Structure formats: C-alpha cells, structure tokens
Amino acid sequence: MSERAAITQAVRERAHSLGFDLVGFAPLDAPARADFFRWWLEQGYAGEMHYLHRTADARCDPQQVLPGAKSAVVVGLNYAPAVPIVTNDPSRGVFARYALGEDYHEVMTQRLRQLLEYIRQLRPDCQAKIYVDAGPVLERDLAWRAGLGWFGKNTMLIHTRRGSYFLIGEILLNIELEYDQPAFGGCGTCTRCIDACPTGAIVAPYVLDARRCISYLTIELRGSIPEEHRSQMGNRVFGCDICQEVCPFNHPRPHAPERASPTYEPAFAAREITVAPKLVDLLRMREEEFRTAFRRSPVKRAKWRGFRRNVAVALGNSGQEEALQVLQQELIHETDPMVREHLEWAIERCATRPRSSRSS
C-alpha cells in the first residue's frame, strides 16, 4: 500500500471513530457544478443571500480558498430524530429536523478539528481549512464527488442506503490522497418532492428557487414574508422538511433498513421546546427567554424578530380562538414594524375565518 493510500485509509477510520456516519475523499479541482451555480445566481434564485454572490468566485475556485489545495475530506453526520415529528396539529409549531437539538456547526466543527489534529500527526506539513455549511465552497458538489450521495430533484444530496437526513462538513488540504468515485444514483420518474412543496419552490427537477422555499423564508429572509406564501407555510416556524419527508429514500425498505434511522448523536437529541411546542407559548416568549431557550441552537440564526414573525404567521394559519386572543395581546406591545405587520396579518386571517372553524 502506498503512503497516500495508507494515510487515506487511516483518516477514514479515524473519522468513523469520531462518530461521522459517512466519509469520502475528493480532488479539489474545479467544481463540476460551477457553471450551474453561476447560472442559478443569475436567475435570482438566491434571493437576499447576497453572500453567495460575493463568494461566487471563491466557491468556483478552491485555490482562492486554500492556495495549493489538492484534496477534501468530506464527512456526513446523521441527524434523523428519534422522536416522532408532529406536523398535523395546527396549534403547535414545527421545526426542521436538523434544528431540534444542538447547533450542528459547533458539533461538527469540533470533531473536524480533532480529525485535523490526527491528519497533522500523519502529515505535519499540511495546510488546511475546515468548513461546516459556512465557507466559500460548493459543499454538496464536493460531497457528491467524494461519494457521499447524489443530487435529488429536490436538490438535496441523497445517499442510496441512508437517505438525505445527514449534515455535511469538510477539511480542505494541500496534500494528495486517494479519492473516491462520485456517487451514482437517481430519482427516476419520481416527482413527489416537486408535487408536495406547498410554495412550488422546486421550479424544475434539480432547480430550487430559494425565494419560495419555506426554509429560506423562515431563516434567511430578514424582511417581510411575501403574503402569497404565508398561508402555504402552515405551522412551520423554522425551516422545512417536506421535500425530504415525502422522498422514498427517507423511508426504510427491506434492502435499506437504515434509511432515516435515528441518530445516535447525543447533541442532536431534541429539546423539549422544539418538539411540537404550542405556538401561543412561543409568541409569548420574551427576547431573553428566546436567547436562553435556543442557546447553542441553529434556531438563533432566525434572530428574535424573525422568529416572532414566523410564529405570528403560523398562528394566523392555525385560525384558533386562543391564537386570535394572544395575537391581539402581543400587537399592543410590539414596536417592530415588520413584526407588527405579520401580527396584523395573522389577526385578520384568524378573525375572518368562520367562528365554527376555530377551536381553542
């Protein structure tokens, strides 16, 4: 076995010992989907995620990120929850599965640092960069080339045996390694994700208009949610998993029983507040309570005002008598114009529903 192959195998074994479910290696040449990414930006599909435009050149050229870059160690960590996700009770909020527990950025970065320490024991001269969903790299492209999964029509990366409920992180290195083959697979004629998306965000197979995506609307968007999408959000207050929930690859089969199997990662265990919380309780939370409840949680990315905006919309969609009362109470004291707008919309939506359709 060559030194390069030996190091690759040792790193793979160490990554698994650190708890990563998937590990792969890819060369750091030009991303295969660079042209598609630039086209996607030109269509305006990134919405207000201006950082994607600012970092476009670096994302399409790894040498701008790490001069002399040659290899990427790409890892995947399962986050499928062990608790059932209640989505059919309009009085209770729904959080994206990855946001039920601790912030995955912190969890994965800490482990990738441990992995890098090990790599430097093998190659003390190596230079490296660690990223977890926050760096100027085309992360899913890297993961595909490292064999972790293939692109689904919902644009998620899908592992044939494990599904798509896994998070991605990577270490960029200036040393050569042995590389895995790109993942092979496909959706066939299935269009369940496209058909199920309530906002029509998947505008074509493999093309997502983020401006319509509930995840974008509840997390990345800082201003007002377009009215045409508010009723389509239902009771989702942070993120959305609909296009993954309907995907056949996220449902166990006899030949793939591990699909969407619950994570064994303690940090991803659901917090009480993220498991079907009452929407009225979420809206009554004060800012300090929000910060305490979602400390070290991905939910903090929405910010306090964005979270209240999301909850107000969900309460408006619930149409319940108790929701109307709480919305009216909160409007009295709310000073943020953007949040007030959504509270007023929710009040009108609740108030104009037939009384018989409301329940407390």
mmCIF file of C-alpha atoms in Angstrom:
data_model
loop_
_atom_site.group_PDB
_atom_site.id
_atom_site.type_symbol
_atom_site.label_atom_id
_atom_site.label_comp_id
_atom_site.label_asym_id
_atom_site.label_seq_id
_atom_site.Cartn_x
_atom_site.Cartn_y
_atom_site.Cartn_z
ATOM 1 C CA MET A 1 0.000 0.000 0.000
ATOM 2 C CA SER A 2 1.332 3.445 -0.939
ATOM 3 C CA GLU A 3 1.817 6.147 1.679
ATOM 4 C CA ARG A 4 -1.032 8.134 0.137
ATOM 5 C CA ALA A 5 -3.393 5.156 0.331
ATOM 6 C CA ALA A 6 -2.312 4.378 3.886
ATOM 7 C CA ILE A 7 -2.981 7.933 5.049
ATOM 8 C CA THR A 8 -6.361 7.952 3.321
ATOM 9 C CA GLN A 9 -7.404 4.715 4.989
ATOM 10 C CA ALA A 10 -6.170 5.896 8.384
ATOM 11 C CA VAL A 11 -8.089 9.167 8.082
ATOM 12 C CA ARG A 12 -11.243 7.322 7.022
ATOM 13 C CA GLU A 13 -11.037 5.047 10.058
ATOM 14 C CA ARG A 14 -10.362 7.964 12.393
ATOM 15 C CA ALA A 15 -13.326 9.904 11.004
ATOM 16 C CA HIS A 16 -15.641 6.973 11.640
ATOM 17 C CA SER A 17 -14.246 6.586 15.158
ATOM 18 C CA LEU A 18 -15.161 10.230 15.807
ATOM 19 C CA GLY A 19 -18.776 9.407 15.011
ATOM 20 C CA PHE A 20 -19.148 10.505 11.404
ATOM 21 C CA ASP A 21 -21.535 8.237 9.507
ATOM 22 C CA LEU A 22 -20.155 8.958 6.033
ATOM 23 C CA VAL A 23 -16.588 9.703 4.942
ATOM 24 C CA GLY A 24 -15.239 10.345 1.462
ATOM 25 C CA PHE A 25 -12.318 11.944 -0.354
ATOM 26 C CA ALA A 26 -12.389 14.184 -3.419
ATOM 27 C CA PRO A 27 -9.832 16.081 -5.510
ATOM 28 C CA LEU A 28 -10.003 19.859 -5.206
ATOM 29 C CA ASP A 29 -10.140 20.784 -8.846
ATOM 30 C CA ALA A 30 -12.833 22.991 -10.394
ATOM 31 C CA PRO A 31 -16.310 22.061 -9.069
ATOM 32 C CA ALA A 32 -18.371 20.078 -11.547
ATOM 33 C CA ARG A 33 -21.421 22.265 -10.881
ATOM 34 C CA ALA A 34 -19.677 25.643 -11.028
ATOM 35 C CA ASP A 35 -21.425 26.703 -14.242
ATOM 36 C CA PHE A 36 -24.809 25.626 -12.882
ATOM 37 C CA PHE A 37 -24.178 27.586 -9.682
ATOM 38 C CA ARG A 38 -23.395 30.758 -11.613
ATOM 39 C CA TRP A 39 -26.497 30.265 -13.784
ATOM 40 C CA TRP A 40 -28.593 29.740 -10.644
ATOM 41 C CA LEU A 41 -27.335 33.029 -9.193
ATOM 42 C CA GLU A 42 -28.071 34.839 -12.470
ATOM 43 C CA GLN A 43 -31.702 33.706 -12.291
ATOM 44 C CA GLY A 44 -32.065 35.480 -8.951
ATOM 45 C CA TYR A 45 -32.899 32.231 -7.178
ATOM 46 C CA ALA A 46 -30.614 33.084 -4.239
ATOM 47 C CA GLY A 47 -32.958 35.855 -3.121
ATOM 48 C CA GLU A 48 -31.348 38.056 -0.480
ATOM 49 C CA MET A 49 -28.479 35.653 0.222
ATOM 50 C CA HIS A 50 -26.016 38.211 -1.114
ATOM 51 C CA TYR A 51 -23.062 36.401 0.422
ATOM 52 C CA LEU A 52 -23.446 33.755 -2.283
ATOM 53 C CA HIS A 53 -22.784 36.386 -4.938
ATOM 54 C CA ARG A 54 -19.857 37.874 -3.012
ATOM 55 C CA THR A 55 -18.176 34.489 -2.646
ATOM 56 C CA ALA A 56 -19.100 33.043 -6.051
ATOM 57 C CA ASP A 57 -15.586 33.208 -7.490
ATOM 58 C CA ALA A 58 -14.055 31.506 -4.456
ATOM 59 C CA ARG A 59 -16.741 28.817 -4.439
ATOM 60 C CA CYS A 60 -15.882 28.013 -8.035
ATOM 61 C CA ASP A 61 -12.113 28.021 -7.457
ATOM 62 C CA PRO A 62 -10.800 26.171 -4.376
ATOM 63 C CA GLN A 63 -7.369 27.726 -4.926
ATOM 64 C CA GLN A 64 -8.794 31.061 -3.792
ATOM 65 C CA VAL A 65 -9.874 29.439 -0.543
ATOM 66 C CA LEU A 66 -6.705 27.447 0.130
ATOM 67 C CA PRO A 67 -3.718 28.112 -2.146
ATOM 68 C CA GLY A 68 -2.237 24.805 -3.188
ATOM 69 C CA ALA A 69 -5.437 22.941 -2.297
ATOM 70 C CA LYS A 70 -5.429 19.368 -3.572
ATOM 71 C CA SER A 71 -7.862 17.248 -1.549
ATOM 72 C CA ALA A 72 -11.031 17.390 0.505
ATOM 73 C CA VAL A 73 -12.018 15.079 3.325
ATOM 74 C CA VAL A 74 -15.818 15.191 3.322
ATOM 75 C CA VAL A 75 -17.926 13.828 6.169
ATOM 76 C CA GLY A 76 -21.618 13.270 6.783
ATOM 77 C CA LEU A 77 -23.403 13.117 10.130
ATOM 78 C CA ASN A 78 -26.878 11.650 10.508
ATOM 79 C CA TYR A 79 -29.440 13.913 12.199
ATOM 80 C CA ALA A 80 -32.683 11.967 11.783
ATOM 81 C CA PRO A 81 -34.511 12.370 15.126
ATOM 82 C CA ALA A 82 -35.577 9.574 17.417
ATOM 83 C CA VAL A 83 -38.790 11.391 18.384
ATOM 84 C CA PRO A 84 -41.842 11.477 16.085
ATOM 85 C CA ILE A 85 -42.387 14.798 14.324
ATOM 86 C CA VAL A 86 -45.936 16.096 14.845
ATOM 87 C CA THR A 87 -46.950 18.183 11.838
ATOM 88 C CA ASN A 88 -50.740 17.828 11.728
ATOM 89 C CA ASP A 89 -51.658 19.860 14.831
ATOM 90 C CA PRO A 90 -52.058 23.476 13.653
ATOM 91 C CA SER A 91 -51.769 24.803 17.209
ATOM 92 C CA ARG A 92 -48.203 23.510 17.549
ATOM 93 C CA GLY A 93 -45.039 24.643 15.832
ATOM 94 C CA VAL A 94 -42.797 22.540 13.612
ATOM 95 C CA PHE A 95 -39.016 22.894 13.445
ATOM 96 C CA ALA A 96 -36.779 21.405 10.767
ATOM 97 C CA ARG A 97 -35.275 18.146 11.968
ATOM 98 C CA TYR A 98 -31.697 19.425 11.932
ATOM 99 C CA ALA A 99 -32.692 22.193 14.365
ATOM 100 C CA LEU A 100 -34.208 20.047 17.122
ATOM 101 C CA GLY A 101 -31.012 19.824 19.168
ATOM 102 C CA GLU A 102 -27.595 21.459 19.354
ATOM 103 C CA ASP A 103 -26.123 23.621 16.609
ATOM 104 C CA TYR A 104 -24.584 21.241 14.086
ATOM 105 C CA HIS A 105 -21.988 23.830 13.075
ATOM 106 C CA GLU A 106 -20.414 23.619 16.519
ATOM 107 C CA VAL A 107 -20.792 19.855 16.879
ATOM 108 C CA MET A 108 -19.210 19.033 13.532
ATOM 109 C CA THR A 109 -16.525 21.716 13.637
ATOM 110 C CA GLN A 110 -15.254 20.429 16.962
ATOM 111 C CA ARG A 111 -14.937 16.907 15.574
ATOM 112 C CA LEU A 112 -13.357 18.046 12.345
ATOM 113 C CA ARG A 113 -10.724 19.840 14.407
ATOM 114 C CA GLN A 114 -9.978 16.561 16.146
ATOM 115 C CA LEU A 115 -9.737 14.863 12.774
ATOM 116 C CA LEU A 116 -7.380 17.561 11.502
ATOM 117 C CA GLU A 117 -5.159 17.110 14.556
ATOM 118 C CA TYR A 118 -4.889 13.444 13.624
ATOM 119 C CA ILE A 119 -4.096 14.273 9.990
ATOM 120 C CA ARG A 120 -1.312 16.581 11.135
ATOM 121 C CA GLN A 121 0.180 13.771 13.163
ATOM 122 C CA LEU A 122 0.465 11.875 9.888
ATOM 123 C CA ARG A 123 1.460 14.897 7.791
ATOM 124 C CA PRO A 124 2.774 17.729 9.995
ATOM 125 C CA ASP A 125 3.467 19.870 6.938
ATOM 126 C CA CYS A 126 -0.127 20.028 5.672
ATOM 127 C CA GLN A 127 -2.163 23.223 5.385
ATOM 128 C CA ALA A 128 -5.911 23.013 5.908
ATOM 129 C CA LYS A 129 -9.276 24.767 6.140
ATOM 130 C CA ILE A 130 -12.333 23.433 7.986
ATOM 131 C CA TYR A 131 -15.878 24.319 6.914
ATOM 132 C CA VAL A 132 -19.350 23.273 8.022
ATOM 133 C CA ASP A 133 -22.052 24.912 5.915
ATOM 134 C CA ALA A 134 -20.375 28.290 6.343
ATOM 135 C CA GLY A 135 -17.438 28.512 3.956
ATOM 136 C CA PRO A 136 -16.933 29.609 0.341
ATOM 137 C CA VAL A 137 -17.144 26.107 -1.106
ATOM 138 C CA LEU A 138 -19.762 24.258 -3.145
ATOM 139 C CA GLU A 139 -20.296 21.780 -0.365
ATOM 140 C CA ARG A 140 -22.773 19.405 -1.980
ATOM 141 C CA ASP A 141 -20.671 19.257 -5.124
ATOM 142 C CA LEU A 142 -17.707 18.187 -3.000
ATOM 143 C CA ALA A 143 -19.795 15.616 -1.158
ATOM 144 C CA TRP A 144 -21.088 14.180 -4.442
ATOM 145 C CA ARG A 145 -17.563 13.852 -5.822
ATOM 146 C CA ALA A 146 -16.460 12.227 -2.552
ATOM 147 C CA GLY A 147 -19.161 9.579 -2.970
ATOM 148 C CA LEU A 148 -21.427 10.676 -0.101
ATOM 149 C CA GLY A 149 -24.531 10.962 -2.254
ATOM 150 C CA TRP A 150 -26.116 12.113 -5.492
ATOM 151 C CA PHE A 151 -28.358 15.073 -6.250
ATOM 152 C CA GLY A 152 -32.086 14.546 -5.913
ATOM 153 C CA LYS A 153 -34.723 16.536 -7.758
ATOM 154 C CA ASN A 154 -35.240 18.472 -4.520
ATOM 155 C CA THR A 155 -31.525 19.483 -4.769
ATOM 156 C CA MET A 156 -30.726 17.568 -1.582
ATOM 157 C CA LEU A 157 -27.832 15.137 -1.520
ATOM 158 C CA ILE A 158 -29.198 11.590 -1.247
ATOM 159 C CA HIS A 159 -27.312 8.515 -0.100
ATOM 160 C CA THR A 160 -28.937 5.432 -1.603
ATOM 161 C CA ARG A 161 -28.846 3.444 1.640
ATOM 162 C CA ARG A 162 -29.172 6.259 4.179
ATOM 163 C CA GLY A 163 -31.385 8.875 2.565
ATOM 164 C CA SER A 164 -30.817 12.621 2.908
ATOM 165 C CA TYR A 165 -31.013 13.333 6.634
ATOM 166 C CA PHE A 166 -27.304 13.975 7.063
ATOM 167 C CA LEU A 167 -25.194 17.092 7.526
ATOM 168 C CA ILE A 168 -22.022 17.814 5.570
ATOM 169 C CA GLY A 169 -18.632 19.155 6.628
ATOM 170 C CA GLU A 170 -15.186 19.139 5.075
ATOM 171 C CA ILE A 171 -11.478 19.655 5.555
ATOM 172 C CA LEU A 172 -9.611 21.148 2.609
ATOM 173 C CA LEU A 173 -5.978 20.024 2.408
ATOM 174 C CA ASN A 174 -2.885 20.805 0.366
ATOM 175 C CA ILE A 175 -1.824 17.156 0.251
ATOM 176 C CA GLU A 176 -2.806 14.442 -2.190
ATOM 177 C CA LEU A 177 -4.925 11.498 -1.078
ATOM 178 C CA GLU A 178 -6.668 8.534 -2.670
ATOM 179 C CA TYR A 179 -10.075 9.605 -3.988
ATOM 180 C CA ASP A 180 -13.498 8.008 -4.002
ATOM 181 C CA GLN A 181 -15.696 7.786 -7.072
ATOM 182 C CA PRO A 182 -18.606 10.230 -7.403
ATOM 183 C CA ALA A 183 -21.874 8.806 -6.122
ATOM 184 C CA PHE A 184 -24.217 7.208 -8.617
ATOM 185 C CA GLY A 185 -27.990 7.168 -8.313
ATOM 186 C CA GLY A 186 -31.142 8.910 -9.398
ATOM 187 C CA CYS A 187 -34.786 9.717 -8.769
ATOM 188 C CA GLY A 188 -36.105 8.071 -11.908
ATOM 189 C CA THR A 189 -39.588 9.304 -12.759
ATOM 190 C CA CYS A 190 -40.442 10.207 -9.155
ATOM 191 C CA THR A 191 -41.668 13.789 -8.607
ATOM 192 C CA ARG A 192 -43.004 13.509 -5.057
ATOM 193 C CA CYS A 193 -40.862 16.363 -3.740
ATOM 194 C CA ILE A 194 -41.903 18.675 -6.564
ATOM 195 C CA ASP A 195 -45.570 17.820 -6.111
ATOM 196 C CA ALA A 196 -45.505 18.142 -2.309
ATOM 197 C CA CYS A 197 -43.770 21.524 -1.988
ATOM 198 C CA PRO A 198 -46.552 23.908 -0.892
ATOM 199 C CA THR A 199 -44.881 27.004 -2.341
ATOM 200 C CA GLY A 200 -43.707 25.496 -5.621
ATOM 201 C CA ALA A 201 -40.085 26.220 -4.737
ATOM 202 C CA ILE A 202 -38.753 23.343 -6.859
ATOM 203 C CA VAL A 203 -39.354 25.109 -10.158
ATOM 204 C CA ALA A 204 -37.871 22.259 -12.213
ATOM 205 C CA PRO A 205 -36.157 18.985 -11.389
ATOM 206 C CA TYR A 206 -32.883 19.814 -9.600
ATOM 207 C CA VAL A 207 -33.656 23.569 -9.550
ATOM 208 C CA LEU A 208 -34.718 25.355 -6.358
ATOM 209 C CA ASP A 209 -35.984 28.929 -6.230
ATOM 210 C CA ALA A 210 -34.918 29.809 -2.691
ATOM 211 C CA ARG A 211 -37.241 32.827 -2.689
ATOM 212 C CA ARG A 212 -40.177 30.441 -2.470
ATOM 213 C CA CYS A 213 -38.613 27.904 -0.103
ATOM 214 C CA ILE A 214 -40.046 27.823 3.426
ATOM 215 C CA SER A 215 -36.561 27.261 4.826
ATOM 216 C CA TYR A 216 -35.368 30.475 3.185
ATOM 217 C CA LEU A 217 -38.492 32.392 4.166
ATOM 218 C CA THR A 218 -38.246 31.426 7.833
ATOM 219 C CA ILE A 219 -34.454 31.629 8.241
ATOM 220 C CA GLU A 220 -32.511 33.585 5.623
ATOM 221 C CA LEU A 221 -35.093 36.247 4.763
ATOM 222 C CA ARG A 222 -34.764 39.189 7.154
ATOM 223 C CA GLY A 223 -37.741 41.230 5.993
ATOM 224 C CA SER A 224 -41.402 40.572 5.367
ATOM 225 C CA ILE A 225 -42.536 37.205 4.087
ATOM 226 C CA PRO A 226 -44.444 37.657 0.800
ATOM 227 C CA GLU A 227 -48.163 37.384 1.513
ATOM 228 C CA GLU A 228 -48.704 34.818 -1.217
ATOM 229 C CA HIS A 229 -46.506 32.357 0.695
ATOM 230 C CA ARG A 230 -47.707 32.921 4.263
ATOM 231 C CA SER A 231 -50.730 30.642 4.177
ATOM 232 C CA GLN A 232 -48.603 27.964 2.485
ATOM 233 C CA MET A 233 -46.198 27.838 5.429
ATOM 234 C CA GLY A 234 -48.719 26.162 7.726
ATOM 235 C CA ASN A 235 -47.292 25.723 11.222
ATOM 236 C CA ARG A 236 -43.615 25.607 10.263
ATOM 237 C CA VAL A 237 -41.712 28.167 12.315
ATOM 238 C CA PHE A 238 -38.097 27.318 11.430
ATOM 239 C CA GLY A 239 -37.109 25.524 8.273
ATOM 240 C CA CYS A 240 -38.951 22.831 6.373
ATOM 241 C CA ASP A 241 -38.505 19.129 5.618
ATOM 242 C CA ILE A 242 -41.479 18.472 3.342
ATOM 243 C CA CYS A 243 -39.403 17.625 0.263
ATOM 244 C CA GLN A 244 -37.412 15.161 2.369
ATOM 245 C CA GLU A 245 -40.394 13.722 4.232
ATOM 246 C CA VAL A 246 -42.006 12.540 1.001
ATOM 247 C CA CYS A 247 -38.783 11.214 -0.541
ATOM 248 C CA PRO A 248 -38.821 7.400 -0.886
ATOM 249 C CA PHE A 249 -35.136 7.293 0.039
ATOM 250 C CA ASN A 250 -36.038 8.550 3.515
ATOM 251 C CA HIS A 251 -38.323 5.609 4.210
ATOM 252 C CA PRO A 252 -36.892 2.225 5.267
ATOM 253 C CA ARG A 253 -37.109 -0.660 2.834
ATOM 254 C CA PRO A 254 -36.134 -4.323 3.321
ATOM 255 C CA HIS A 255 -32.979 -3.772 1.254
ATOM 256 C CA ALA A 256 -32.163 -0.491 3.058
ATOM 257 C CA PRO A 257 -33.446 -0.659 6.652
ATOM 258 C CA GLU A 258 -31.026 2.079 7.759
ATOM 259 C CA ARG A 259 -32.770 4.795 5.736
ATOM 260 C CA ALA A 260 -33.723 7.670 8.069
ATOM 261 C CA SER A 261 -32.689 5.571 11.058
ATOM 262 C CA PRO A 262 -32.486 7.699 14.242
ATOM 263 C CA THR A 263 -29.219 9.412 15.026
ATOM 264 C CA TYR A 264 -27.097 8.158 17.900
ATOM 265 C CA GLU A 265 -25.572 11.612 18.349
ATOM 266 C CA PRO A 266 -26.473 12.911 21.850
ATOM 267 C CA ALA A 267 -26.024 16.539 20.774
ATOM 268 C CA PHE A 268 -28.846 16.162 18.260
ATOM 269 C CA ALA A 269 -31.352 14.897 20.829
ATOM 270 C CA ALA A 270 -34.455 17.060 20.580
ATOM 271 C CA ARG A 271 -35.005 19.796 23.120
ATOM 272 C CA GLU A 272 -38.403 19.933 24.759
ATOM 273 C CA ILE A 273 -39.129 23.327 23.222
ATOM 274 C CA THR A 274 -38.559 22.072 19.673
ATOM 275 C CA VAL A 275 -40.917 19.085 19.915
ATOM 276 C CA ALA A 276 -44.400 20.277 18.964
ATOM 277 C CA PRO A 277 -44.436 23.394 21.188
ATOM 278 C CA LYS A 278 -47.662 25.378 21.486
ATOM 279 C CA LEU A 279 -47.490 28.326 19.141
ATOM 280 C CA VAL A 280 -49.090 30.670 21.672
ATOM 281 C CA ASP A 281 -46.307 29.848 24.129
ATOM 282 C CA LEU A 282 -43.671 30.616 21.506
ATOM 283 C CA LEU A 283 -45.223 34.001 20.748
ATOM 284 C CA ARG A 284 -45.419 34.884 24.439
ATOM 285 C CA MET A 285 -41.683 34.311 24.844
ATOM 286 C CA ARG A 286 -39.636 37.413 25.567
ATOM 287 C CA GLU A 287 -36.291 38.058 23.908
ATOM 288 C CA GLU A 288 -34.195 36.872 26.838
ATOM 289 C CA GLU A 289 -36.285 33.697 27.045
ATOM 290 C CA PHE A 290 -35.696 33.134 23.333
ATOM 291 C CA ARG A 291 -31.945 33.509 23.737
ATOM 292 C CA THR A 292 -31.892 31.126 26.685
ATOM 293 C CA ALA A 293 -34.165 28.530 25.083
ATOM 294 C CA PHE A 294 -32.213 28.456 21.821
ATOM 295 C CA ARG A 295 -28.695 28.919 23.106
ATOM 296 C CA ARG A 296 -26.314 26.776 21.022
ATOM 297 C CA SER A 297 -29.192 26.032 18.648
ATOM 298 C CA PRO A 298 -29.469 26.639 14.892
ATOM 299 C CA VAL A 299 -32.756 28.452 15.612
ATOM 300 C CA LYS A 300 -30.875 31.515 16.813
ATOM 301 C CA ARG A 301 -29.988 32.237 13.168
ATOM 302 C CA ALA A 302 -33.545 33.437 12.580
ATOM 303 C CA LYS A 303 -32.995 36.171 15.189
ATOM 304 C CA TRP A 304 -35.657 37.197 17.701
ATOM 305 C CA ARG A 305 -37.700 39.356 15.342
ATOM 306 C CA GLY A 306 -37.587 36.794 12.554
ATOM 307 C CA PHE A 307 -38.744 34.065 14.896
ATOM 308 C CA ARG A 308 -41.691 36.163 16.127
ATOM 309 C CA ARG A 309 -42.586 36.897 12.524
ATOM 310 C CA ASN A 310 -42.620 33.170 11.736
ATOM 311 C CA VAL A 311 -44.696 32.268 14.787
ATOM 312 C CA ALA A 312 -47.197 35.018 14.014
ATOM 313 C CA VAL A 313 -47.735 33.579 10.531
ATOM 314 C CA ALA A 314 -48.160 30.072 11.932
ATOM 315 C CA LEU A 315 -50.723 31.320 14.451
ATOM 316 C CA GLY A 316 -52.615 33.083 11.693
ATOM 317 C CA ASN A 317 -52.720 29.829 9.779
ATOM 318 C CA SER A 318 -53.989 27.973 12.848
ATOM 319 C CA GLY A 319 -57.111 30.126 12.940
ATOM 320 C CA GLN A 320 -57.798 29.250 16.564
ATOM 321 C CA GLU A 321 -59.675 31.366 19.090
ATOM 322 C CA GLU A 322 -56.792 31.295 21.562
ATOM 323 C CA ALA A 323 -54.423 32.307 18.777
ATOM 324 C CA LEU A 324 -56.520 35.362 17.957
ATOM 325 C CA GLN A 325 -56.513 36.497 21.576
ATOM 326 C CA VAL A 326 -52.757 36.091 22.001
ATOM 327 C CA LEU A 327 -52.016 37.813 18.692
ATOM 328 C CA GLN A 328 -54.110 40.808 19.748
ATOM 329 C CA GLN A 329 -52.353 40.977 23.114
ATOM 330 C CA GLU A 330 -48.898 40.844 21.545
ATOM 331 C CA LEU A 331 -49.757 43.519 18.986
ATOM 332 C CA ILE A 332 -50.426 46.023 21.777
ATOM 333 C CA HIS A 333 -46.806 45.961 22.934
ATOM 334 C CA GLU A 334 -44.957 45.145 19.688
ATOM 335 C CA THR A 335 -42.901 48.073 18.345
ATOM 336 C CA ASP A 336 -41.074 46.437 15.431
ATOM 337 C CA PRO A 337 -42.888 47.454 12.200
ATOM 338 C CA MET A 338 -42.044 44.211 10.418
ATOM 339 C CA VAL A 339 -43.292 42.023 13.254
ATOM 340 C CA ARG A 340 -46.403 44.198 13.668
ATOM 341 C CA GLU A 341 -47.242 43.708 10.008
ATOM 342 C CA HIS A 342 -47.237 39.931 10.421
ATOM 343 C CA LEU A 343 -49.206 40.094 13.662
ATOM 344 C CA GLU A 344 -51.844 42.227 11.938
ATOM 345 C CA TRP A 345 -51.983 39.815 9.002
ATOM 346 C CA ALA A 346 -52.415 36.884 11.363
ATOM 347 C CA ILE A 347 -55.157 38.655 13.319
ATOM 348 C CA GLU A 348 -57.071 39.421 10.148
ATOM 349 C CA ARG A 349 -56.669 35.850 8.930
ATOM 350 C CA CYS A 350 -57.976 34.442 12.219
ATOM 351 C CA ALA A 351 -60.773 36.982 12.552
ATOM 352 C CA THR A 352 -62.146 36.450 9.055
ATOM 353 C CA ARG A 353 -62.455 32.704 9.420
ATOM 354 C CA PRO A 354 -65.917 31.356 10.254
ATOM 355 C CA ARG A 355 -66.237 31.052 14.018
ATOM 356 C CA SER A 356 -67.222 27.387 13.686
ATOM 357 C CA SER A 357 -63.855 26.603 12.075
ATOM 358 C CA ARG A 358 -61.936 27.928 15.071
ATOM 359 C CA SER A 359 -61.208 25.875 18.154
ATOM 360 C CA SER A 360 -59.496 26.814 21.374
#
